[in-house]
Each structure stands twice: as C-alpha cells, then as structure tokens.
Short mmCIF file of C-alpha atoms in Angstrom, two decimals:
data_model
loop_
_atom_site.label_atom_id
_atom_site.label_comp_id
_atom_site.label_asym_id
_atom_site.label_seq_id
_atom_site.Cartn_x
_atom_site.Cartn_y
_atom_site.Cartn_z
CA MET M 1 29.82 -13.34 -21.37
CA ALA M 2 27.60 -11.08 -20.71
CA LYS M 3 24.09 -12.08 -21.20
CA ASP M 4 21.65 -10.88 -24.32
CA ILE M 5 19.15 -8.63 -23.60
CA SER M 6 18.33 -6.57 -26.93
CA THR M 7 16.03 -10.24 -27.61
CA PHE M 8 13.11 -11.33 -26.19
CA LYS M 9 11.04 -14.46 -27.97
CA GLY M 10 8.23 -15.93 -26.66
CA SER M 11 4.91 -18.05 -27.45
CA GLY M 12 3.26 -15.25 -30.15
CA LEU M 13 5.22 -12.39 -29.18
CA ASN M 14 9.04 -10.85 -30.44
CA LEU M 15 10.58 -8.32 -28.43
CA TYR M 16 13.48 -6.74 -30.09
CA PHE M 17 15.45 -3.47 -28.50
CA PHE M 18 18.03 -1.41 -30.17
CA SER M 19 20.63 1.29 -28.11
CA GLN M 20 23.26 1.82 -31.06
CA ARG M 21 24.93 4.54 -27.52
CA ALA M 22 23.92 0.95 -25.43
CA LYS M 23 25.16 -1.84 -27.85
CA VAL M 24 21.34 -3.21 -27.24
CA ASN M 25 21.21 -4.56 -31.12
CA SER M 26 18.30 -7.65 -32.50
CA HIS M 27 19.67 -5.84 -35.44
CA PRO M 28 15.47 -4.45 -36.13
CA GLY M 29 15.75 -3.81 -39.56
CA THR M 30 17.23 -6.95 -41.06
CA HIS M 31 14.03 -8.17 -38.60
CA LEU M 32 11.47 -5.76 -39.94
CA VAL M 33 12.14 -7.28 -43.93
CA ASP M 34 11.99 -10.88 -43.22
CA PHE M 35 8.23 -10.06 -40.69
CA ILE M 36 7.99 -7.81 -45.10
CA ASN M 37 9.41 -10.92 -47.06
CA GLY M 38 7.41 -13.46 -45.03
CA ALA M 39 3.89 -11.90 -46.64
CA LYS M 40 1.93 -14.76 -48.67
CA LYS M 41 -1.24 -12.95 -48.91
CA SER M 42 -1.37 -9.87 -47.56
CA LEU M 43 0.48 -7.05 -46.28
CA LEU M 44 -0.77 -3.39 -44.06
CA CYS M 45 1.88 -1.06 -43.26
CA ALA M 46 0.43 2.35 -41.45
CA ILE M 47 4.05 3.85 -41.01
CA TYR M 48 4.97 7.35 -40.04
CA ASP M 49 7.98 8.14 -42.06
CA LEU M 50 9.56 5.45 -44.41
CA ALA M 51 12.67 5.79 -45.71
CA ASP M 52 14.55 3.01 -45.17
CA PRO M 53 16.29 1.46 -48.30
CA ALA M 54 15.61 -2.10 -47.68
CA THR M 55 12.74 -1.64 -46.12
CA LEU M 56 11.49 -0.07 -49.27
CA LYS M 57 12.68 -3.13 -51.08
CA ALA M 58 11.28 -5.19 -49.22
CA LEU M 59 7.17 -3.41 -49.57
CA LYS M 60 8.81 -3.90 -53.89
CA SER M 61 9.16 -6.96 -53.80
CA ALA M 62 5.78 -8.21 -51.41
CA ALA M 63 4.60 -5.48 -54.55
CA GLY M 64 5.61 -8.10 -57.09
CA LYS M 65 4.47 -11.29 -54.71
CA LEU M 66 0.69 -9.58 -53.96
CA LYS M 67 -0.39 -7.84 -55.80
CA THR M 68 -3.42 -5.10 -55.02
CA ASN M 69 -3.26 -7.27 -51.42
CA LEU M 70 -0.31 -4.66 -50.65
CA HIS M 71 -1.02 -0.56 -48.93
CA ILE M 72 0.54 1.58 -47.54
CA ILE M 73 -0.51 4.68 -45.59
CA PHE M 74 2.29 7.26 -44.31
CA ASP M 75 1.84 10.91 -43.15
CA ALA M 76 1.82 12.79 -46.32
CA GLY M 77 2.63 16.42 -44.86
CA LYS M 78 0.32 19.88 -44.53
CA GLY M 79 -2.04 20.26 -46.66
CA LYS M 80 -5.87 19.33 -48.04
CA PRO M 81 -6.74 15.57 -47.85
CA GLY M 82 -7.09 13.76 -50.52
CA LYS M 83 -9.36 11.07 -51.48
CA ALA M 84 -8.49 7.74 -49.91
CA GLY M 85 -6.96 5.08 -52.18
CA GLY M 86 -5.51 7.84 -54.21
CA THR M 87 -1.64 7.75 -54.87
CA PRO M 88 0.51 10.01 -52.56
CA ASP M 89 1.84 13.54 -54.10
CA PRO M 90 4.97 12.81 -54.47
CA LYS M 91 6.26 16.47 -54.27
CA LEU M 92 5.04 16.29 -50.07
CA THR M 93 7.27 14.50 -48.28
CA LYS M 94 10.71 12.63 -48.65
CA THR M 95 8.29 9.46 -47.75
CA GLY M 96 6.62 10.04 -50.83
CA GLN M 97 9.50 10.90 -53.28
CA LEU M 98 10.86 7.55 -51.86
CA ILE M 99 7.96 5.72 -52.55
CA LYS M 100 7.80 6.89 -55.39
CA GLN M 101 10.91 6.10 -56.69
CA PHE M 102 10.73 2.97 -55.07
CA GLY M 103 7.67 1.93 -58.32
CA LEU M 104 5.58 1.93 -54.33
CA ALA M 105 3.49 4.68 -55.86
CA SER M 106 -0.30 2.92 -57.21
CA PHE M 107 -0.08 1.11 -53.48
CA ALA M 108 0.33 4.14 -51.41
CA THR M 109 -2.14 6.27 -49.35
CA GLY M 110 -0.35 10.04 -48.56
CA VAL M 111 -3.02 10.92 -45.93
CA HIS M 112 -3.53 14.61 -44.96
CA VAL M 113 -4.53 14.98 -40.97
CA LEU M 114 -6.54 18.64 -40.22
CA GLY M 115 -4.30 21.43 -38.34
CA GLY M 116 -1.41 20.44 -38.17
CA ASN M 117 -1.44 17.17 -37.14
CA LEU M 118 0.09 13.44 -37.88
CA MET M 119 -0.76 9.89 -38.98
CA HIS M 120 1.42 8.80 -36.49
CA ASP M 121 1.14 5.11 -36.97
CA LYS M 122 3.80 2.19 -35.81
CA PHE M 123 2.39 -1.26 -37.69
CA LEU M 124 2.24 -4.23 -40.19
CA VAL M 125 -0.76 -6.59 -40.26
CA ARG M 126 0.59 -9.69 -42.39
CA ASP M 127 -2.09 -11.96 -43.41
CA ASP M 128 -4.52 -10.88 -41.36
CA MET M 129 -2.59 -12.80 -38.32
CA ASP M 130 0.20 -11.31 -37.31
CA VAL M 131 1.36 -7.71 -36.12
CA TRP M 132 4.30 -6.15 -35.82
CA THR M 133 4.65 -2.09 -33.91
CA GLY M 134 6.92 -0.57 -31.65
CA SER M 135 8.09 3.23 -31.07
CA GLY M 136 10.52 2.90 -34.78
CA ASN M 137 10.18 4.46 -37.98
CA PHE M 138 11.21 2.84 -40.47
CA THR M 139 14.14 5.15 -41.71
CA LYS M 140 17.42 4.97 -41.61
CA GLY M 141 17.33 7.02 -38.11
CA GLY M 142 14.31 4.30 -36.33
CA LEU M 143 16.18 1.44 -37.39
CA THR M 144 19.82 1.98 -37.12
CA LEU M 145 20.34 5.02 -34.70
CA GLN M 146 17.79 5.67 -32.00
CA ASP M 147 16.94 3.88 -29.23
CA ASN M 148 14.03 1.87 -29.87
CA ASN M 149 11.66 -0.97 -29.02
CA PHE M 150 9.76 -3.27 -31.81
CA LEU M 151 7.37 -6.08 -31.03
CA THR M 152 5.89 -8.59 -33.10
CA ILE M 153 2.57 -10.52 -32.63
CA HIS M 154 1.53 -13.71 -33.74
CA SER M 155 -3.04 -13.14 -33.32
CA ALA M 156 -5.93 -13.66 -35.75
CA GLU M 157 -8.25 -11.56 -33.62
CA LEU M 158 -5.48 -8.70 -32.79
CA ALA M 159 -4.82 -8.20 -36.43
CA LYS M 160 -8.24 -7.98 -36.99
CA ILE M 161 -8.39 -4.53 -34.69
CA TYR M 162 -5.35 -3.40 -35.96
CA THR M 163 -7.09 -3.47 -39.68
CA ASP M 164 -10.14 -2.10 -39.04
CA ALA M 165 -7.67 0.19 -37.35
CA PHE M 166 -5.71 0.78 -41.01
CA ASN M 167 -8.85 0.85 -42.25
CA GLY M 168 -10.71 4.02 -40.55
CA LEU M 169 -7.51 5.90 -41.61
CA LEU M 170 -8.98 5.41 -45.35
CA HIS M 171 -12.07 6.22 -44.83
CA PRO M 172 -13.35 9.39 -46.91
CA GLY M 173 -14.02 11.24 -43.53
CA HIS M 174 -10.96 10.28 -41.47
CA ALA M 175 -9.06 14.30 -41.78
CA LEU M 176 -12.37 15.55 -39.82
CA THR M 177 -11.81 13.67 -37.43
CA HIS M 178 -8.67 16.00 -36.49
CA SER M 179 -11.33 18.21 -37.11
CA PRO M 180 -12.65 21.22 -33.78
CA LYS M 181 -15.51 20.74 -34.86
CA GLY M 182 -16.40 16.97 -34.65
CA SER M 183 -16.61 14.24 -36.77
CA ARG M 184 -18.54 13.11 -39.78
CA ILE M 185 -18.41 9.20 -38.39
CA ALA M 186 -18.68 6.86 -35.19
CA PRO M 187 -16.06 7.34 -33.18
CA PRO M 188 -14.71 3.41 -33.30
CA LYS M 189 -15.58 1.78 -30.07
CA PRO M 190 -12.15 1.04 -27.06
CA HIS M 191 -11.33 -3.03 -27.86
CA GLN M 192 -11.33 -5.43 -25.88
CA THR M 193 -8.02 -6.96 -24.44
CA VAL M 194 -6.40 -9.77 -26.82
CA LYS M 195 -4.79 -13.14 -25.34
CA VAL M 196 -1.50 -14.21 -26.85
CA ALA M 197 0.14 -16.92 -24.73
CA GLY M 198 -1.16 -15.91 -21.24
CA VAL M 199 0.29 -12.16 -22.17
CA ALA M 200 -2.51 -9.88 -21.84
CA ILE M 201 -2.71 -7.26 -24.34
CA THR M 202 -5.11 -4.60 -24.91
CA PRO M 203 -5.07 -1.88 -27.84
CA TYR M 204 -5.33 1.36 -27.87
CA PHE M 205 -5.53 3.72 -31.29
CA THR M 206 -6.19 7.56 -31.61
CA THR M 207 -8.53 9.66 -34.15
CA GLY M 208 -8.21 13.40 -32.71
CA VAL M 209 -11.87 13.50 -31.45
CA ASN M 210 -12.72 13.93 -28.36
CA GLU M 211 -10.27 11.13 -27.69
CA PHE M 212 -11.95 8.37 -28.59
CA GLU M 213 -10.54 5.16 -27.29
CA ASP M 214 -8.58 7.59 -24.91
CA ALA M 215 -4.85 6.17 -24.52
CA GLU M 216 -4.45 8.92 -22.33
CA THR M 217 -6.52 7.69 -20.16
CA ALA M 218 -6.31 4.14 -19.86
CA ILE M 219 -2.59 5.15 -19.16
CA VAL M 220 -3.53 8.10 -16.19
CA LYS M 221 -5.65 5.03 -14.78
CA ALA M 222 -2.35 2.77 -14.73
CA LEU M 223 -0.62 5.34 -12.73
CA ASN M 224 -2.44 6.02 -10.65
CA GLY M 225 -2.73 2.44 -9.53
CA ALA M 226 1.77 1.58 -9.97
CA LYS M 227 4.02 2.14 -6.46
CA LYS M 228 7.36 1.35 -9.34
CA VAL M 229 7.76 3.17 -12.39
CA ARG M 230 9.86 3.17 -15.11
CA ILE M 231 10.12 5.33 -18.71
CA ALA M 232 11.64 5.51 -21.17
CA ALA M 233 10.27 8.42 -24.01
CA MET M 234 11.57 11.45 -26.43
CA ASN M 235 9.35 13.23 -24.23
CA LEU M 236 7.08 13.80 -21.43
CA GLY M 237 4.68 16.81 -21.32
CA ASP M 238 1.22 15.47 -21.70
CA PRO M 239 -0.24 17.11 -18.65
CA GLY M 240 -2.23 13.81 -16.96
CA VAL M 241 0.75 12.08 -17.01
CA LEU M 242 2.26 15.21 -15.42
CA LYS M 243 0.06 15.64 -12.99
CA VAL M 244 -0.23 11.95 -11.61
CA LEU M 245 3.61 11.71 -11.94
CA LYS M 246 3.95 15.36 -9.53
CA GLN M 247 1.08 13.64 -7.17
CA ARG M 248 2.56 10.34 -6.40
CA PHE M 249 6.04 10.32 -7.48
CA GLN M 250 8.18 13.60 -6.57
CA SER M 251 8.23 12.14 -3.04
CA PRO M 252 12.18 10.81 -2.47
CA GLN M 253 11.26 8.41 -1.70
CA SER M 254 8.86 6.56 -4.87
CA ASP M 255 9.82 4.64 -6.73
CA ILE M 256 10.79 5.80 -10.01
CA LYS M 257 13.29 6.59 -12.37
CA GLY M 258 13.33 7.69 -15.86
CA VAL M 259 15.39 7.71 -19.21
CA LEU M 260 14.45 11.04 -21.11
CA ASP M 261 16.01 12.91 -24.71
CA PRO M 262 16.90 16.26 -24.01
CA SER M 263 16.52 18.07 -27.24
CA GLN M 264 13.11 16.82 -27.55
CA MET M 265 12.06 17.54 -24.13
CA ARG M 266 12.38 21.46 -24.88
CA SER M 267 9.46 21.19 -27.18
CA VAL M 268 7.43 20.33 -24.33
CA MET M 269 8.07 22.52 -22.06
CA PRO M 270 7.08 25.18 -20.54
CA PRO M 271 10.03 28.83 -21.39
CA PRO M 272 12.78 29.37 -20.95
CA ALA M 273 13.23 25.43 -22.72
CA GLY M 274 10.49 25.64 -24.24
CA LYS M 275 6.74 26.96 -25.16
CA SER M 276 4.72 24.97 -23.43
CA LYS M 277 1.91 26.64 -20.83
CA GLN M 278 2.07 24.47 -18.77
CA PRO M 279 2.66 24.73 -14.76
CA ALA M 280 6.61 25.07 -14.03
CA ASN M 281 6.31 22.28 -11.55
CA LEU M 282 5.10 19.10 -13.15
CA PHE M 283 8.99 19.20 -14.92
CA TRP M 284 10.50 19.01 -11.17
CA PHE M 285 11.78 15.33 -12.65
CA THR M 286 14.36 17.34 -14.85
CA LYS M 287 15.85 19.27 -11.98
CA ASP M 288 15.59 14.90 -10.21
CA LYS M 289 19.86 14.15 -11.81
CA GLN M 290 19.24 10.83 -9.09
CA ARG M 291 16.51 8.96 -11.19
CA PHE M 292 15.88 10.88 -13.89
CA VAL M 293 18.51 11.03 -16.74
CA GLY M 294 18.55 11.78 -20.58
CA ALA M 295 20.38 10.23 -23.50
CA ALA M 296 23.07 11.35 -24.72
CA SER M 297 21.94 12.50 -28.24
CA HIS M 298 21.28 15.20 -30.47
CA ALA M 299 19.04 17.82 -31.59
CA PHE M 300 16.73 16.56 -35.30
CA VAL M 301 18.89 18.12 -38.20
CA PRO M 302 17.03 17.39 -42.10
CA SER M 303 18.64 13.96 -42.84
CA ASP M 304 18.10 10.95 -42.13
CA ASN M 305 20.62 10.35 -38.88
CA ASN M 306 18.89 11.55 -36.21
CA ASN M 307 19.27 9.08 -32.75
CA PHE M 308 16.98 10.61 -30.56
CA MET M 309 15.90 8.17 -27.03
CA HIS M 310 13.01 7.36 -29.00
CA ASN M 311 11.22 5.19 -26.68
CA LYS M 312 7.69 5.55 -25.73
CA LEU M 313 8.13 2.80 -22.45
CA MET M 314 6.57 3.31 -19.39
CA ILE M 315 6.91 -0.76 -17.50
CA LEU M 316 4.94 -0.41 -13.51
CA ASP M 317 5.50 -3.00 -10.70
CA ASP M 318 7.37 -5.29 -12.91
CA LYS M 319 3.88 -6.60 -14.99
CA THR M 320 2.76 -3.89 -16.98
CA VAL M 321 4.51 -2.06 -20.17
CA ILE M 322 3.25 0.35 -22.39
CA THR M 323 4.80 0.30 -25.57
CA GLY M 324 3.61 1.77 -28.89
CA SER M 325 3.47 5.26 -31.24
CA TYR M 326 2.55 7.27 -29.03
CA ASN M 327 4.36 9.89 -27.05
CA PHE M 328 3.90 10.65 -24.00
CA SER M 329 2.91 14.24 -24.82
CA GLU M 330 -0.63 16.86 -25.40
CA HIS M 331 -0.22 16.64 -28.83
CA ALA M 332 -0.26 13.03 -29.40
CA GLU M 333 -3.72 13.11 -28.06
CA VAL M 334 -4.46 14.40 -31.33
CA ASN M 335 -2.28 12.56 -33.40
CA ASP M 336 -3.61 9.01 -35.54
CA GLU M 337 -1.28 6.51 -32.87
CA ASN M 338 -0.81 2.84 -31.81
CA VAL M 339 -0.17 2.22 -28.74
CA LEU M 340 -0.49 -0.93 -25.96
CA ILE M 341 -0.72 -1.79 -22.44
CA LEU M 342 0.83 -5.61 -22.17
CA GLN M 343 0.00 -7.44 -18.95
CA SER M 344 3.16 -10.14 -18.20
CA PRO M 345 6.25 -10.06 -14.83
CA THR M 346 8.01 -12.35 -18.48
CA VAL M 347 7.32 -9.64 -20.66
CA ALA M 348 7.77 -6.79 -17.93
CA LYS M 349 11.21 -8.20 -16.67
CA ALA M 350 12.49 -8.02 -20.60
CA TYR M 351 11.75 -4.60 -21.28
CA THR M 352 13.31 -3.89 -17.58
CA GLN M 353 16.54 -5.02 -18.63
CA TYR M 354 16.41 -2.89 -21.04
CA PHE M 355 15.54 -0.47 -19.35
CA ASP M 356 17.75 -0.82 -16.81
CA ALA M 357 21.04 -0.79 -20.01
CA LEU M 358 19.69 2.24 -21.00
CA PHE M 359 19.76 3.97 -17.96
CA GLU M 360 23.02 2.88 -17.27
CA GLN M 361 24.73 4.21 -20.40
CA TYR M 362 22.90 7.76 -19.63
CA LYS M 363 24.12 8.17 -16.45
CA LYS M 364 27.51 7.65 -17.21
CA ASN M 365 27.16 8.60 -20.27
CA GLY M 366 23.97 11.15 -21.01
CA LYS M 367 23.44 14.97 -21.19
CA PRO M 368 21.76 16.75 -18.30
CA LEU M 369 17.93 17.72 -19.33
CA PRO M 370 16.44 20.89 -19.68
CA SER M 371 15.08 23.03 -16.12
CA VAL M 372 12.68 24.72 -15.78
#
C-alpha cells in the first residue's frame, strides 16, 4: 500500500496537502471546519476569498458562540476604503454577498486596497494560541480542486504576531499604505523567528508601501544561498526572484525543478504570452521541459470551479520551506500578504514528497508552459 503523503503531523505543527490531479487528499476543508469549530474564546479570519458553504456554516456557528470575539476581514474589491469595523457592501463581491447571506455581515469588514491591489492574506488566529494559514482560499476551488498546502501551528507567540498583522489591516490608515505617496502610519517591524517543537518559523507580511517586512528580500536572500531548489507556484514573475534564478540555476547542471500553472504564468510574462515589461531571457525556465512542468489546469472562469496549480511554495536544500499567500510575482509586493519561512529537514521532507507527486503527475500529464 502506498504511503499517504497528504498529511504531516508534528508537535504543534500540522501540514495538509491537496492535489486532485495527483490524488493527494488530506481533506483540507474538513480540517478547516474543525479548526473553526474548535474556537472557544476568539477567532480572527483574514481571507481573500470566502465562498465554501461548509466554512461559512462553521463561521456562522462560531458567531453564535463567540459573539463579538469573531471578526472576518476579506477583500472587498475596488472602491473607496471604508471605515474600520464597518459592515461590507454586499454588492461589491461574491464574498460580501455570501457573508450577508450567512448572517455574518456584522462580524465582517471588507477591505479596499488602493491602486487595484488585493487584501490577499489567508490566515486565521484561534484563541490567541493557534494559527491556520497556507496557499488556499476558502472556496470550492481552493479546498477541493486546486493544488494547495495548508498549515496549523500551535504557538501563542506566533498567534500574537498574526493578531498584530490582523489589527493592522483594520487600522483607519491602512489603505493609505498602498498609496504611492506613502503611509500615515508607521511601518510594522519585522518579526523574530519563533520556535515550535524544534522548527524555526519566521513570518513576513507585506503591506504595499516600501515593501515593509519585505518578503521578496527574504526569499531572494534564501535563494542566493541555496544549491537545491524546488518550486511549486501559480506563477513566477518577480524580477528579484527571476534574476537570482537565472544567475544561479539556469545551468543544466543546477539542481532545480519547478511546477507552474500555464494559464497563470501568462499574466506575468512579456509578449507574446503576456504584458510584462521584464526581459524575456528571465523566463528561460519555461523552455526547460526537463526541469519545469506545467499543470493540467484551465484558465480562470467566473464560477468557483477554478483548478489552478495554486501553491506558493519553495523548498531549498532539503531544509528550508517558503509558503503562504504570497505569489512569487511583482504584484504580490503591493498586496496584503503573509508568508512563512520554516527551517526543518523533517518539514522540508514532507513538502518534498508532495512536490515530487506534483512533478511526476505533470511530467506525464501536464500542459506546456507558455514561452517567449
């Protein structure tokens, strides 16, 4: 019987992997509902997209139990920044409509980010003690169709860091941090590394102004010191990341492999594939069919039936894992995002087994990546 690689359970740290096509199924939707139902005192939820009925039902149940100690933040699309703590306009987004439908409007705040940027975070904080995060939205696609990974972490110290980030999203001046003219509030300070059962975890958050707590800088720094790289990403278009990959890993002898989403890659590439102004030679890997493969996904559809390769994952030197809501794209720097860098050979091994399953699946049954 094949070993189940869908779930990793450690002391204070659980990992849940999903890929419908690669037949890796940890049932993340069930674990998400259980996480929400486990709240006894408080629950904070910052999520870009919320449309899964089971998750909405669990949040409704939590509202009845927790009363004022439940708060949901979601991306409210384009428009004027609203007042912190205000209820969402249900006409703005499908998420806003569903929040109203499930009786959660008084517990929710829709966040508008200037410049067409996104409140793209994906995390929950439960009882000031537990954090849920990862790459997936709380949608049918995010929980049952796409390739995604999720984490739960038991740590009061990490929960406090995420709570501070959550409160920052509610600050009256938050939307101004995404303005080219700068912010009226002080930038947050980078957080220190937290230890959870021997795993070193460093969180980063982006706010869109001057790249405070710069996730991109941390990722590029980690790549610069790496000799072995595995990437599973919806897209790969950040110039800093692209430059270090070209400098260090373009050689056929370099130890690098990647799994990318073909349709989503087009959005970050130069013509004729896309509209990016980045040099075409930075996208050398799209022609490397031995080391980079494309998922057998389809282009975006307006329904909740999107099946992207949606991970935002790097594994470096069999000991470092980078994951979270942060796509490795230029646009991610000006969104609200959260990302973790974990240092642990054991955790890296669990992620590598998942990556290998994706790579094997798409090597055999994937779609070609667009090229320039």
